[in-house]
Amino acid sequence: MAQDIDFRSFLQRGVRLATVHFEPTIFMRRRGYDSTLEIPDKPGLVRKLKEEGVNVVVTRYFKGFGLEAEAAERADTAALISECRDAGIRVAAYCQFGTLQPETLLAEDDSYEEFFAVDRHGAFCRTYSSEKQWFRYGPSPSSKGWIRYMKRVIEAAVSDGADVIYFDNLYWPWDGCFRERTQEDFRRFVMERVSNWPEEKVLRVFGFTDLSRIEIPPYPDPWKYDFIRDPVTQMWCDYRCETLAKALQDFADFARALKPGIGIMTNPGVDR
């Protein structure tokens, strides 16, 4: 059995990375494509990867359908992780950050409804505008339940031997989240941000000094603006960035408490 390593030190040796069964079967079938549940001939596949000099593999683990709905595929991934580690190949477990699928996730527990960001009309916020992936929705930045659930995902991946947690789609939904708790959290963020400002500065920036009733603004299309002038929108952009960074740091700290040398990888959306 391969020993755990410090992945940051491992990177210094150089990396040759490959993806294996990157997208889970449940996702591919939901999109209308045929896909095989199990990865065939794992020993043969791992031997080929080793011959090609691959030393890091990224593979499916959690796509947002739910731990129960994806249990069979996670078990198959765990077997692949074991084969890879025995061959000296390190494995990054793909964990979806930015999308959730209510069709299966809510079958686990109806209370998970609070994980989802909602728009101004109370509907779940989609993260993909494509008609082929309309069923993907985003998490709410103010959902403590979603944070706890994702830690269960991380704990499972660590238990299955993952050397790296790979977070895909590291962003909040474009439309934001208009739950009342998010609104209140945003107001607290703004009030804390300006708490040390002189009253004259608050007045100069916002035009008034009582900010207790400001609302979450529409998120601007980054391709349409060279500069965002609205001060509340500026604050909303900062809020999105800071809550995103806080969630990622929380996940990283949690993973490293379980496995000190584990690596953290992300695929951020720079315009989101």
GROMACS .gro file of C-alpha atoms in nm:
model
  272
    1MET     CA    1   0.000   0.000   0.000
    2ALA     CA    2   0.139   0.340  -0.100
    3GLN     CA    3   0.225   0.579   0.179
    4ASP     CA    4   0.066   0.922   0.215
    5ILE     CA    5   0.278   1.210   0.088
    6ASP     CA    6   0.297   1.586   0.105
    7PHE     CA    7   0.150   1.670  -0.234
    8ARG     CA    8   0.311   2.014  -0.253
    9SER     CA    9   0.653   1.853  -0.219
   10PHE     CA   10   0.552   1.589  -0.472
   11LEU     CA   11   0.482   1.864  -0.727
   12GLN     CA   12   0.847   1.971  -0.716
   13ARG     CA   13   0.942   1.649  -0.893
   14GLY     CA   14   0.732   1.738  -1.196
   15VAL     CA   15   0.386   1.620  -1.292
   16ARG     CA   16   0.248   1.429  -1.587
   17LEU     CA   17  -0.127   1.434  -1.544
   18ALA     CA   18  -0.406   1.237  -1.708
   19THR     CA   19  -0.782   1.234  -1.663
   20VAL     CA   20  -0.962   0.901  -1.631
   21HIS     CA   21  -1.342   0.879  -1.641
   22PHE     CA   22  -1.346   1.249  -1.559
   23GLU     CA   23  -1.724   1.281  -1.589
   24PRO     CA   24  -1.939   1.034  -1.396
   25THR     CA   25  -2.183   0.804  -1.569
   26ILE     CA   26  -2.486   0.954  -1.394
   27PHE     CA   27  -2.399   1.294  -1.542
   28MET     CA   28  -2.331   1.166  -1.893
   29ARG     CA   29  -2.653   0.966  -1.900
   30ARG     CA   30  -2.849   1.264  -1.767
   31ARG     CA   31  -2.714   1.462  -2.062
   32GLY     CA   32  -2.833   1.193  -2.302
   33TYR     CA   33  -2.509   1.005  -2.368
   34ASP     CA   34  -2.436   0.638  -2.316
   35SER     CA   35  -2.167   0.576  -2.055
   36THR     CA   36  -2.017   0.281  -1.869
   37LEU     CA   37  -2.061   0.273  -1.494
   38GLU     CA   38  -1.740   0.088  -1.410
   39ILE     CA   39  -1.390   0.155  -1.539
   40PRO     CA   40  -1.296  -0.172  -1.716
   41ASP     CA   41  -0.960  -0.350  -1.664
   42LYS     CA   42  -0.825  -0.114  -1.399
   43PRO     CA   43  -0.494  -0.304  -1.360
   44GLY     CA   44  -0.432  -0.287  -1.735
   45LEU     CA   45  -0.525   0.081  -1.748
   46VAL     CA   46  -0.296   0.165  -1.456
   47ARG     CA   47  -0.005  -0.026  -1.614
   48LYS     CA   48  -0.053   0.176  -1.934
   49LEU     CA   49  -0.061   0.504  -1.741
   50LYS     CA   50   0.257   0.404  -1.559
   51GLU     CA   51   0.430   0.316  -1.888
   52GLU     CA   52   0.338   0.659  -2.025
   53GLY     CA   53   0.498   0.830  -1.726
   54VAL     CA   54   0.173   0.952  -1.572
   55ASN     CA   55   0.211   1.022  -1.201
   56VAL     CA   56  -0.117   1.206  -1.127
   57VAL     CA   57  -0.467   1.101  -1.232
   58VAL     CA   58  -0.782   1.313  -1.200
   59THR     CA   59  -1.098   1.107  -1.183
   60ARG     CA   60  -1.468   1.138  -1.093
   61TYR     CA   61  -1.581   1.141  -0.734
   62PHE     CA   62  -1.870   1.383  -0.671
   63LYS     CA   63  -2.066   1.571  -0.936
   64GLY     CA   64  -2.340   1.724  -0.723
   65PHE     CA   65  -2.606   1.454  -0.770
   66GLY     CA   66  -2.561   1.345  -0.408
   67LEU     CA   67  -2.357   1.100  -0.207
   68GLU     CA   68  -2.631   0.838  -0.230
   69ALA     CA   69  -2.696   0.878  -0.602
   70GLU     CA   70  -2.324   0.859  -0.681
   71ALA     CA   71  -2.236   0.583  -0.432
   72ALA     CA   72  -2.176   0.306  -0.689
   73GLU     CA   73  -1.944   0.521  -0.896
   74ARG     CA   74  -1.753   0.640  -0.590
   75ALA     CA   75  -1.696   0.276  -0.497
   76ASP     CA   76  -1.553   0.212  -0.843
   77THR     CA   77  -1.334   0.521  -0.808
   78ALA     CA   78  -1.209   0.397  -0.472
   79ALA     CA   79  -1.092   0.077  -0.642
   80LEU     CA   80  -0.912   0.282  -0.908
   81ILE     CA   81  -0.747   0.496  -0.640
   82SER     CA   82  -0.613   0.183  -0.473
   83GLU     CA   83  -0.474   0.046  -0.800
   84CYS     CA   84  -0.311   0.380  -0.885
   85ARG     CA   85  -0.154   0.433  -0.544
   86ASP     CA   86  -0.009   0.082  -0.544
   87ALA     CA   87   0.158   0.176  -0.873
   88GLY     CA   88   0.293   0.503  -0.734
   89ILE     CA   89   0.038   0.717  -0.917
   90ARG     CA   90  -0.133   0.985  -0.711
   91VAL     CA   91  -0.505   1.051  -0.753
   92ALA     CA   92  -0.706   1.373  -0.750
   93ALA     CA   93  -1.072   1.318  -0.663
   94TYR     CA   94  -1.298   1.539  -0.874
   95CYS     CA   95  -1.546   1.718  -0.647
   96GLN     CA   96  -1.800   1.956  -0.794
   97PHE     CA   97  -1.812   2.290  -0.612
   98GLY     CA   98  -2.036   2.508  -0.825
   99THR     CA   99  -2.332   2.293  -0.927
  100LEU     CA  100  -2.594   2.072  -0.763
  101GLN     CA  101  -2.870   1.857  -0.913
  102PRO     CA  102  -3.195   1.874  -0.714
  103GLU     CA  103  -3.356   1.586  -0.906
  104THR     CA  104  -3.145   1.338  -0.708
  105LEU     CA  105  -2.998   1.540  -0.422
  106LEU     CA  106  -3.340   1.625  -0.277
  107ALA     CA  107  -3.430   1.255  -0.289
  108GLU     CA  108  -3.174   1.209  -0.011
  109ASP     CA  109  -3.335   1.472   0.211
  110ASP     CA  110  -3.592   1.741   0.130
  111SER     CA  111  -3.421   1.975   0.375
  112TYR     CA  112  -3.130   2.005   0.133
  113GLU     CA  113  -3.345   2.257  -0.053
  114GLU     CA  114  -3.174   2.523   0.156
  115PHE     CA  115  -2.841   2.441  -0.015
  116PHE     CA  116  -2.952   2.612  -0.335
  117ALA     CA  117  -2.919   2.974  -0.436
  118VAL     CA  118  -3.249   3.129  -0.542
  119ASP     CA  119  -3.320   3.418  -0.776
  120ARG     CA  120  -3.545   3.720  -0.715
  121HIS     CA  121  -3.850   3.505  -0.792
  122GLY     CA  122  -3.757   3.225  -0.553
  123ALA     CA  123  -3.651   2.978  -0.824
  124PHE     CA  124  -3.323   2.788  -0.804
  125CYS     CA  125  -3.040   2.968  -0.985
  126ARG     CA  126  -2.906   2.780  -1.285
  127THR     CA  127  -2.531   2.776  -1.339
  128TYR     CA  128  -2.540   2.668  -1.703
  129SER     CA  129  -2.749   2.850  -1.960
  130SER     CA  130  -2.704   2.568  -2.212
  131GLU     CA  131  -3.025   2.378  -2.283
  132LYS     CA  132  -2.824   2.056  -2.257
  133GLN     CA  133  -2.735   2.123  -1.893
  134TRP     CA  134  -3.035   2.320  -1.767
  135PHE     CA  135  -3.071   2.082  -1.470
  136ARG     CA  136  -2.758   2.214  -1.296
  137TYR     CA  137  -2.812   2.468  -1.018
  138GLY     CA  138  -2.579   2.658  -0.788
  139PRO     CA  139  -2.517   2.651  -0.414
  140SER     CA  140  -2.601   2.944  -0.188
  141PRO     CA  141  -2.303   3.128  -0.035
  142SER     CA  142  -2.498   3.156   0.291
  143SER     CA  143  -2.589   2.787   0.326
  144LYS     CA  144  -2.416   2.634   0.627
  145GLY     CA  145  -2.585   2.303   0.546
  146TRP     CA  146  -2.413   2.291   0.207
  147ILE     CA  147  -2.076   2.356   0.375
  148ARG     CA  148  -2.139   2.064   0.611
  149TYR     CA  149  -2.246   1.839   0.324
  150MET     CA  150  -1.936   1.919   0.119
  151LYS     CA  151  -1.723   1.829   0.420
  152ARG     CA  152  -1.888   1.487   0.414
  153VAL     CA  153  -1.783   1.458   0.051
  154ILE     CA  154  -1.424   1.555   0.138
  155GLU     CA  155  -1.417   1.312   0.429
  156ALA     CA  156  -1.535   1.029   0.204
  157ALA     CA  157  -1.271   1.112  -0.060
  158VAL     CA  158  -0.995   1.117   0.200
  159SER     CA  159  -1.119   0.788   0.342
  160ASP     CA  160  -1.105   0.636  -0.007
  161GLY     CA  161  -0.740   0.737  -0.040
  162ALA     CA  162  -0.746   1.053  -0.250
  163ASP     CA  163  -0.417   1.246  -0.257
  164VAL     CA  164  -0.580   1.562  -0.394
  165ILE     CA  165  -0.925   1.721  -0.380
  166TYR     CA  166  -1.001   1.879  -0.716
  167PHE     CA  167  -1.279   2.138  -0.696
  168ASP     CA  168  -1.441   2.211  -1.031
  169ASN     CA  169  -1.638   2.527  -1.113
  170LEU     CA  170  -1.518   2.737  -0.823
  171TYR     CA  171  -1.780   3.012  -0.837
  172TRP     CA  172  -2.120   3.120  -0.711
  173PRO     CA  173  -2.416   3.136  -0.952
  174TRP     CA  174  -2.410   3.440  -1.181
  175ASP     CA  175  -2.751   3.554  -1.058
  176GLY     CA  176  -2.634   3.553  -0.700
  177CYS     CA  177  -2.864   3.441  -0.421
  178PHE     CA  178  -3.166   3.635  -0.299
  179ARG     CA  179  -3.254   3.434   0.007
  180GLU     CA  180  -3.325   3.660   0.302
  181ARG     CA  181  -3.033   3.511   0.496
  182THR     CA  182  -2.797   3.599   0.208
  183GLN     CA  183  -2.937   3.950   0.198
  184GLU     CA  184  -2.874   3.992   0.570
  185ASP     CA  185  -2.528   3.838   0.541
  186PHE     CA  186  -2.442   4.082   0.263
  187ARG     CA  187  -2.561   4.378   0.469
  188ARG     CA  188  -2.346   4.265   0.762
  189PHE     CA  189  -2.050   4.235   0.527
  190VAL     CA  190  -2.097   4.592   0.401
  191MET     CA  191  -2.148   4.733   0.750
  192GLU     CA  192  -1.830   4.563   0.872
  193ARG     CA  193  -1.640   4.685   0.566
  194VAL     CA  194  -1.730   5.049   0.631
  195SER     CA  195  -1.725   5.032   1.012
  196ASN     CA  196  -1.389   5.209   1.031
  197TRP     CA  197  -1.466   5.463   0.760
  198PRO     CA  198  -1.526   5.826   0.859
  199GLU     CA  199  -1.888   5.924   0.807
  200GLU     CA  200  -1.774   6.170   0.540
  201LYS     CA  201  -1.626   5.883   0.335
  202VAL     CA  202  -1.944   5.673   0.359
  203LEU     CA  203  -2.144   5.975   0.247
  204ARG     CA  204  -1.905   6.047  -0.039
  205VAL     CA  205  -1.905   5.686  -0.165
  206PHE     CA  206  -2.272   5.592  -0.124
  207GLY     CA  207  -2.450   5.928  -0.109
  208PHE     CA  208  -2.601   5.848   0.234
  209THR     CA  209  -2.481   5.693   0.558
  210ASP     CA  210  -2.752   5.447   0.667
  211LEU     CA  211  -2.665   5.130   0.472
  212SER     CA  212  -2.892   4.894   0.665
  213ARG     CA  213  -3.145   4.868   0.381
  214ILE     CA  214  -2.922   4.820   0.077
  215GLU     CA  215  -3.018   4.527  -0.143
  216ILE     CA  216  -2.826   4.268  -0.339
  217PRO     CA  217  -2.783   4.412  -0.689
  218PRO     CA  218  -2.807   4.229  -1.022
  219TYR     CA  219  -2.467   4.078  -1.094
  220PRO     CA  220  -2.307   4.266  -1.386
  221ASP     CA  221  -2.201   4.089  -1.703
  222PRO     CA  222  -1.819   4.122  -1.685
  223TRP     CA  223  -1.795   4.137  -2.063
  224LYS     CA  224  -2.007   4.453  -2.077
  225TYR     CA  225  -1.829   4.664  -1.815
  226ASP     CA  226  -1.479   4.809  -1.816
  227PHE     CA  227  -1.546   4.961  -1.475
  228ILE     CA  228  -1.828   4.910  -1.222
  229ARG     CA  229  -1.926   5.246  -1.074
  230ASP     CA  230  -2.216   5.145  -0.850
  231PRO     CA  231  -2.066   5.118  -0.498
  232VAL     CA  232  -2.316   4.854  -0.384
  233THR     CA  233  -2.232   4.637  -0.684
  234GLN     CA  234  -1.864   4.682  -0.602
  235MET     CA  235  -1.937   4.559  -0.249
  236TRP     CA  236  -2.139   4.267  -0.387
  237CYS     CA  237  -1.845   4.163  -0.604
  238ASP     CA  238  -1.619   4.176  -0.298
  239TYR     CA  239  -1.870   3.975  -0.097
  240ARG     CA  240  -1.880   3.705  -0.364
  241CYS     CA  241  -1.500   3.687  -0.374
  242GLU     CA  242  -1.455   3.681   0.002
  243THR     CA  243  -1.725   3.423   0.072
  244LEU     CA  244  -1.585   3.205  -0.206
  245ALA     CA  245  -1.233   3.230  -0.064
  246LYS     CA  246  -1.363   3.159   0.286
  247ALA     CA  247  -1.548   2.846   0.174
  248LEU     CA  248  -1.245   2.714  -0.015
  249GLN     CA  249  -1.014   2.783   0.281
  250ASP     CA  250  -1.260   2.609   0.512
  251PHE     CA  251  -1.264   2.302   0.286
  252ALA     CA  252  -0.885   2.301   0.252
  253ASP     CA  253  -0.833   2.330   0.628
  254PHE     CA  254  -1.083   2.050   0.687
  255ALA     CA  255  -0.915   1.821   0.430
  256ARG     CA  256  -0.567   1.889   0.573
  257ALA     CA  257  -0.687   1.819   0.926
  258LEU     CA  258  -0.786   1.475   0.802
  259LYS     CA  259  -0.477   1.424   0.586
  260PRO     CA  260  -0.201   1.685   0.636
  261GLY     CA  261  -0.026   1.635   0.302
  262ILE     CA  262  -0.335   1.639   0.082
  263GLY     CA  263  -0.333   1.868  -0.222
  264ILE     CA  264  -0.605   2.113  -0.323
  265MET     CA  265  -0.671   2.191  -0.690
  266THR     CA  266  -0.937   2.414  -0.841
  267ASN     CA  267  -1.086   2.509  -1.176
  268PRO     CA  268  -1.200   2.870  -1.124
  269GLY     CA  269  -1.421   3.066  -1.360
  270VAL     CA  270  -1.241   3.398  -1.395
  271ASP     CA  271  -1.546   3.587  -1.524
  272ARG     CA  272  -1.781   3.462  -1.253
   0.00000   0.00000   0.00000
